[in-house]
Amino acid sequence: MRIYFQRVGGFAGMRLSTTLEGDDLDEEDLQALKAEIGQASFFDLPARFHSTAEVDRFEYHITIEWDQQLHSITVNESAMPDSLRPLVDHLDRLRRKRH
């Protein structure tokens, strides 16, 4: 499994990203991510979720390669489905731990 995660925007307009490799994750994080990917039906999501432009909000770019599947989405904070929130929050925590 490989996950590219990027958070863009916010008050300072910062671009923060990380790439996570399944082999580098501990078993607990790996299993949680797999469950969150499944709960979000990530590979069935549209490529873009967008709502009207909002100042100082975050936009997320996520690409996941797993089990012969590759899918990328872009979602802004206000358009994010509830089912995707746990995965985004987990990826953002892992990004912060790495930097």
Coordinates of N, CA, C and O in Angstrom, one line a residue:
M1 N 0.8 -1.2 0.0 CA 0.0 0.0 0.0 C 0.9 1.2 0.0 O 1.9 1.3 0.7
R2 N 0.5 2.2 -0.8 CA 1.2 3.5 -0.8 C 0.1 4.6 -0.8 O -0.9 4.5 -1.6
I3 N 0.3 5.6 0.0 CA -0.7 6.7 0.1 C 0.1 8.0 0.1 O 1.0 8.2 0.8
Y4 N -0.4 8.8 -0.9 CA 0.1 10.2 -0.9 C -1.0 11.1 -0.4 O -2.1 11.0 -0.8
F5 N -0.6 11.9 0.6 CA -1.6 12.8 1.2 C -1.0 14.2 1.2 O 0.1 14.5 1.6
Q6 N -1.9 15.2 0.8 CA -1.5 16.6 0.8 C -2.6 17.4 1.4 O -3.8 17.2 1.0
R7 N -2.3 18.4 2.2 CA -3.2 19.3 2.8 C -2.8 20.7 2.3 O -1.6 21.1 2.5
V8 N -3.7 21.4 1.6 CA -3.4 22.7 1.1 C -4.3 23.7 1.7 O -5.5 23.5 1.9
G9 N -3.9 25.0 1.9 CA -4.8 26.1 2.2 C -4.7 26.4 3.7 O -3.6 26.4 4.3
G10 N -5.8 26.8 4.3 CA -5.8 27.3 5.6 C -5.4 28.8 5.6 O -5.2 29.4 4.6
F11 N -5.3 29.4 6.8 CA -5.1 30.8 6.9 C -3.8 31.2 6.2 O -3.7 32.2 5.6
A12 N -2.7 30.4 6.4 CA -1.4 30.7 5.8 C -1.2 30.2 4.4 O -0.2 30.5 3.7
G13 N -2.2 29.4 3.9 CA -2.1 28.9 2.5 C -1.0 27.9 2.3 O -0.4 27.8 1.3
M14 N -0.6 27.2 3.4 CA 0.5 26.2 3.4 C 0.1 25.0 2.6 O -1.0 24.5 2.6
R15 N 1.2 24.3 2.0 CA 1.0 23.1 1.3 C 1.9 22.1 2.1 O 3.1 22.2 2.1
L16 N 1.2 21.1 2.8 CA 1.9 20.1 3.6 C 1.6 18.7 3.0 O 0.4 18.4 2.8
S17 N 2.6 17.9 2.9 CA 2.3 16.6 2.3 C 3.2 15.5 2.8 O 4.3 15.8 3.4
T18 N 2.8 14.2 2.6 CA 3.6 13.1 3.0 C 3.3 11.9 2.1 O 2.2 11.9 1.5
T19 N 4.2 11.0 2.0 CA 3.9 9.7 1.3 C 4.1 8.6 2.3 O 5.1 8.6 3.0
L20 N 3.1 7.8 2.5 CA 3.2 6.7 3.4 C 3.3 5.4 2.7 O 2.5 5.1 1.8
E21 N 4.2 4.5 3.1 CA 4.3 3.2 2.6 C 3.8 2.2 3.6 O 4.2 2.3 4.8
G22 N 3.0 1.3 3.2 CA 2.5 0.3 4.1 C 3.5 -0.5 4.9 O 3.3 -0.7 6.1
D23 N 4.7 -0.8 4.3 CA 5.7 -1.5 5.0 C 6.3 -0.7 6.1 O 7.0 -1.2 7.0
D24 N 6.2 0.6 6.0 CA 6.8 1.5 7.0 C 5.9 1.8 8.2 O 6.3 2.4 9.2
L25 N 4.6 1.4 8.1 CA 3.6 1.7 9.1 C 3.6 0.6 10.1 O 3.8 -0.6 9.8
D26 N 3.3 0.9 11.4 CA 3.1 -0.1 12.4 C 1.7 -0.8 12.1 O 0.9 -0.3 11.4
E27 N 1.6 -2.0 12.6 CA 0.5 -2.9 12.2 C -0.9 -2.2 12.6 O -1.9 -2.3 11.9
E28 N -0.9 -1.5 13.8 CA -2.1 -0.9 14.2 C -2.6 0.2 13.2 O -3.7 0.3 12.9
D29 N -1.6 1.1 12.8 CA -2.0 2.1 11.8 C -2.4 1.5 10.5 O -3.3 1.9 9.9
L30 N -1.7 0.5 10.1 CA -2.0 -0.2 8.8 C -3.4 -0.7 8.8 O -4.2 -0.5 7.8
Q31 N -3.7 -1.5 9.8 CA -5.1 -2.1 9.9 C -6.2 -1.0 10.0 O -7.2 -1.1 9.4
A32 N -5.9 0.1 10.8 CA -6.9 1.1 10.9 C -7.1 1.8 9.5 O -8.2 2.1 9.2
L33 N -6.0 2.1 8.8 CA -6.1 2.7 7.5 C -6.9 1.9 6.5 O -7.8 2.4 5.8
K34 N -6.6 0.6 6.5 CA -7.4 -0.3 5.7 C -8.9 -0.3 6.0 O -9.7 -0.2 5.1
A35 N -9.2 -0.3 7.3 CA -10.6 -0.2 7.7 C -11.2 1.1 7.3 O -12.4 1.1 6.7
E36 N -10.5 2.2 7.4 CA -11.0 3.5 7.1 C -11.2 3.7 5.6 O -12.2 4.3 5.1
I37 N -10.3 3.1 4.8 CA -10.4 3.1 3.3 C -11.7 2.4 2.9 O -12.4 2.8 2.1
G38 N -11.9 1.2 3.5 CA -13.1 0.4 3.3 C -14.4 1.1 3.7 O -15.4 1.2 2.9
Q39 N -14.4 1.7 4.9 CA -15.6 2.4 5.4 C -15.9 3.6 4.5 O -17.1 4.0 4.4
A40 N -14.9 4.3 3.9 CA -15.2 5.4 3.1 C -15.5 5.0 1.7 O -15.9 5.9 0.8
S41 N -15.4 3.7 1.3 CA -15.5 3.3 -0.1 C -14.6 4.1 -1.0 O -15.1 4.6 -2.0
F42 N -13.4 4.3 -0.5 CA -12.5 5.2 -1.2 C -12.4 5.0 -2.7 O -12.4 6.0 -3.5
F43 N -12.3 3.8 -3.1 CA -12.1 3.5 -4.5 C -13.3 3.7 -5.4 O -13.2 3.7 -6.6
D44 N -14.4 4.0 -4.7 CA -15.7 4.3 -5.4 C -16.0 5.8 -5.4 O -17.0 6.2 -6.0
L45 N -15.2 6.6 -4.7 CA -15.5 8.0 -4.6 C -15.2 8.7 -5.9 O -14.3 8.4 -6.6
P46 N -15.9 9.8 -6.2 CA -15.6 10.6 -7.3 C -14.2 11.3 -7.2 O -13.8 11.5 -6.0
A47 N -13.6 11.7 -8.2 CA -12.3 12.3 -8.2 C -12.3 13.6 -7.5 O -11.2 14.1 -7.0
R48 N -13.4 14.3 -7.5 CA -13.4 15.7 -6.9 C -14.7 15.9 -6.2 O -15.8 15.7 -6.7
F49 N -14.5 16.4 -5.0 CA -15.6 16.9 -4.2 C -15.4 18.4 -4.0 O -14.3 18.8 -3.6
H50 N -16.3 19.2 -4.4 CA -16.1 20.7 -4.4 C -17.4 21.4 -3.9 O -18.5 21.0 -4.3
S51 N -17.2 22.4 -3.1 CA -18.3 23.3 -2.8 C -17.8 24.7 -3.2 O -16.7 24.9 -3.6
T52 N -18.7 25.7 -2.9 CA -18.3 27.0 -3.2 C -17.0 27.4 -2.5 O -16.7 26.9 -1.4
A53 N -16.2 28.2 -3.1 CA -14.9 28.6 -2.5 C -15.1 29.2 -1.2 O -15.9 30.1 -1.0
E54 N -14.3 28.8 -0.2 CA -14.3 29.3 1.1 C -12.9 29.7 1.5 O -12.0 29.0 1.3
V55 N -12.8 30.9 2.0 CA -11.5 31.4 2.4 C -11.0 30.7 3.7 O -11.8 30.3 4.6
D56 N -9.7 30.4 3.7 CA -9.1 29.8 4.9 C -9.5 28.4 5.2 O -9.4 28.0 6.4
R57 N -10.0 27.7 4.3 CA -10.4 26.3 4.5 C -9.3 25.4 3.8 O -8.6 25.8 3.0
F58 N -9.3 24.1 4.3 CA -8.3 23.2 3.8 C -8.9 22.4 2.6 O -10.1 22.2 2.5
E59 N -8.0 22.1 1.7 CA -8.3 21.1 0.6 C -7.3 20.0 0.7 O -6.1 20.2 1.0
Y60 N -7.8 18.8 0.5 CA -7.0 17.6 0.6 C -6.9 16.9 -0.7 O -7.9 16.7 -1.4
H61 N -5.7 16.4 -1.0 CA -5.4 15.6 -2.2 C -4.9 14.2 -1.7 O -3.9 14.2 -0.9
I62 N -5.6 13.2 -2.1 CA -5.2 11.8 -1.6 C -5.2 10.9 -2.7 O -6.1 10.8 -3.5
T63 N -4.1 10.2 -2.8 CA -3.9 9.1 -3.8 C -3.6 7.8 -3.1 O -2.6 7.8 -2.2
I64 N -4.3 6.8 -3.3 CA -4.0 5.5 -2.7 C -3.8 4.4 -3.8 O -4.6 4.3 -4.7
E65 N -2.7 3.7 -3.6 CA -2.4 2.5 -4.4 C -2.4 1.3 -3.5 O -1.7 1.3 -2.5
W66 N -3.4 0.4 -3.8 CA -3.5 -0.7 -2.9 C -4.2 -1.9 -3.7 O -5.2 -1.7 -4.3
D67 N -3.7 -3.1 -3.5 CA -4.2 -4.3 -4.2 C -4.6 -4.1 -5.6 O -5.8 -4.2 -6.0
Q68 N -3.7 -3.6 -6.4 CA -3.9 -3.5 -7.9 C -4.9 -2.3 -8.2 O -5.4 -2.3 -9.3
Q69 N -5.2 -1.5 -7.2 CA -6.0 -0.4 -7.5 C -5.3 0.9 -7.2 O -4.4 1.0 -6.4
L70 N -5.6 2.0 -8.0 CA -5.1 3.3 -7.9 C -6.2 4.3 -8.0 O -6.9 4.2 -9.0
H71 N -6.3 5.2 -7.1 CA -7.4 6.2 -7.1 C -6.9 7.4 -6.4 O -6.3 7.4 -5.4
S72 N -7.3 8.6 -7.0 CA -7.0 9.9 -6.4 C -8.3 10.7 -6.3 O -9.1 10.7 -7.1
I73 N -8.3 11.4 -5.2 CA -9.4 12.4 -5.0 C -8.9 13.7 -4.5 O -7.8 13.8 -3.9
T74 N -9.7 14.7 -4.7 CA -9.5 16.1 -4.2 C -10.8 16.5 -3.5 O -11.9 16.4 -4.1
V75 N -10.7 16.9 -2.2 CA -11.9 17.2 -1.5 C -11.6 18.4 -0.6 O -10.5 18.5 0.0
N76 N -12.5 19.4 -0.6 CA -12.3 20.5 0.3 C -13.0 20.3 1.6 O -13.9 19.4 1.6
E77 N -12.6 20.9 2.6 CA -13.1 20.7 3.9 C -14.6 20.7 4.0 O -15.3 19.8 4.7
S78 N -15.3 21.7 3.4 CA -16.7 21.8 3.6 C -17.5 20.8 2.7 O -18.7 20.6 3.0
A79 N -16.9 20.2 1.7 CA -17.6 19.2 0.9 C -17.3 17.8 1.3 O -17.8 16.9 0.7
M80 N -16.5 17.6 2.3 CA -16.1 16.2 2.7 C -17.2 15.4 3.3 O -17.9 15.8 4.2
P81 N -17.4 14.2 2.7 CA -18.5 13.3 3.3 C -18.0 12.8 4.6 O -16.8 12.6 4.9
D82 N -19.0 12.6 5.5 CA -18.7 12.1 6.9 C -17.9 10.8 6.9 O -17.1 10.6 7.7
S83 N -18.2 10.0 5.9 CA -17.5 8.7 5.8 C -16.0 8.8 5.5 O -15.3 7.9 5.8
L84 N -15.6 9.9 5.0 CA -14.2 10.1 4.6 C -13.4 10.8 5.7 O -12.2 10.7 5.8
R85 N -14.1 11.5 6.6 CA -13.4 12.2 7.7 C -12.5 11.4 8.5 O -11.3 11.9 8.8
P86 N -12.8 10.2 9.0 CA -11.8 9.4 9.8 C -10.5 9.1 9.1 O -9.4 9.2 9.7
L87 N -10.6 8.8 7.8 CA -9.4 8.5 7.0 C -8.6 9.8 6.9 O -7.3 9.8 7.1
V88 N -9.2 10.9 6.6 CA -8.4 12.2 6.4 C -7.8 12.6 7.8 O -6.6 13.0 7.8
D89 N -8.5 12.5 8.8 CA -8.0 12.8 10.2 C -6.8 11.9 10.5 O -5.8 12.4 11.0
H90 N -6.9 10.6 10.2 CA -5.8 9.7 10.5 C -4.6 10.0 9.7 O -3.4 10.1 10.2
L91 N -4.8 10.3 8.4 CA -3.7 10.6 7.5 C -3.0 11.9 7.9 O -1.8 12.0 7.9
D92 N -3.8 12.9 8.4 CA -3.2 14.1 8.8 C -2.4 13.9 10.1 O -1.3 14.5 10.3
R93 N -2.8 13.1 11.0 CA -2.1 12.7 12.2 C -0.7 12.1 11.9 O 0.3 12.4 12.4
L94 N -0.8 11.1 10.9 CA 0.4 10.4 10.5 C 1.4 11.4 9.8 O 2.6 11.3 10.0
R95 N 0.9 12.3 9.1 CA 1.7 13.4 8.4 C 2.4 14.2 9.5 O 3.6 14.4 9.4
R96 N 1.7 14.6 10.5 CA 2.3 15.4 11.5 C 3.4 14.6 12.3 O 4.4 15.2 12.7
K97 N 3.2 13.4 12.6 CA 4.1 12.5 13.3 C 5.4 12.4 12.5 O 6.5 12.3 13.1
R98 N 5.4 12.4 11.2 CA 6.6 12.3 10.3 C 7.4 13.5 10.2 O 8.5 13.5 9.7
H99 N 6.8 14.7 10.5 CA 7.5 16.0 10.3 C 7.7 16.7 11.6 O 7.2 16.6 12.6

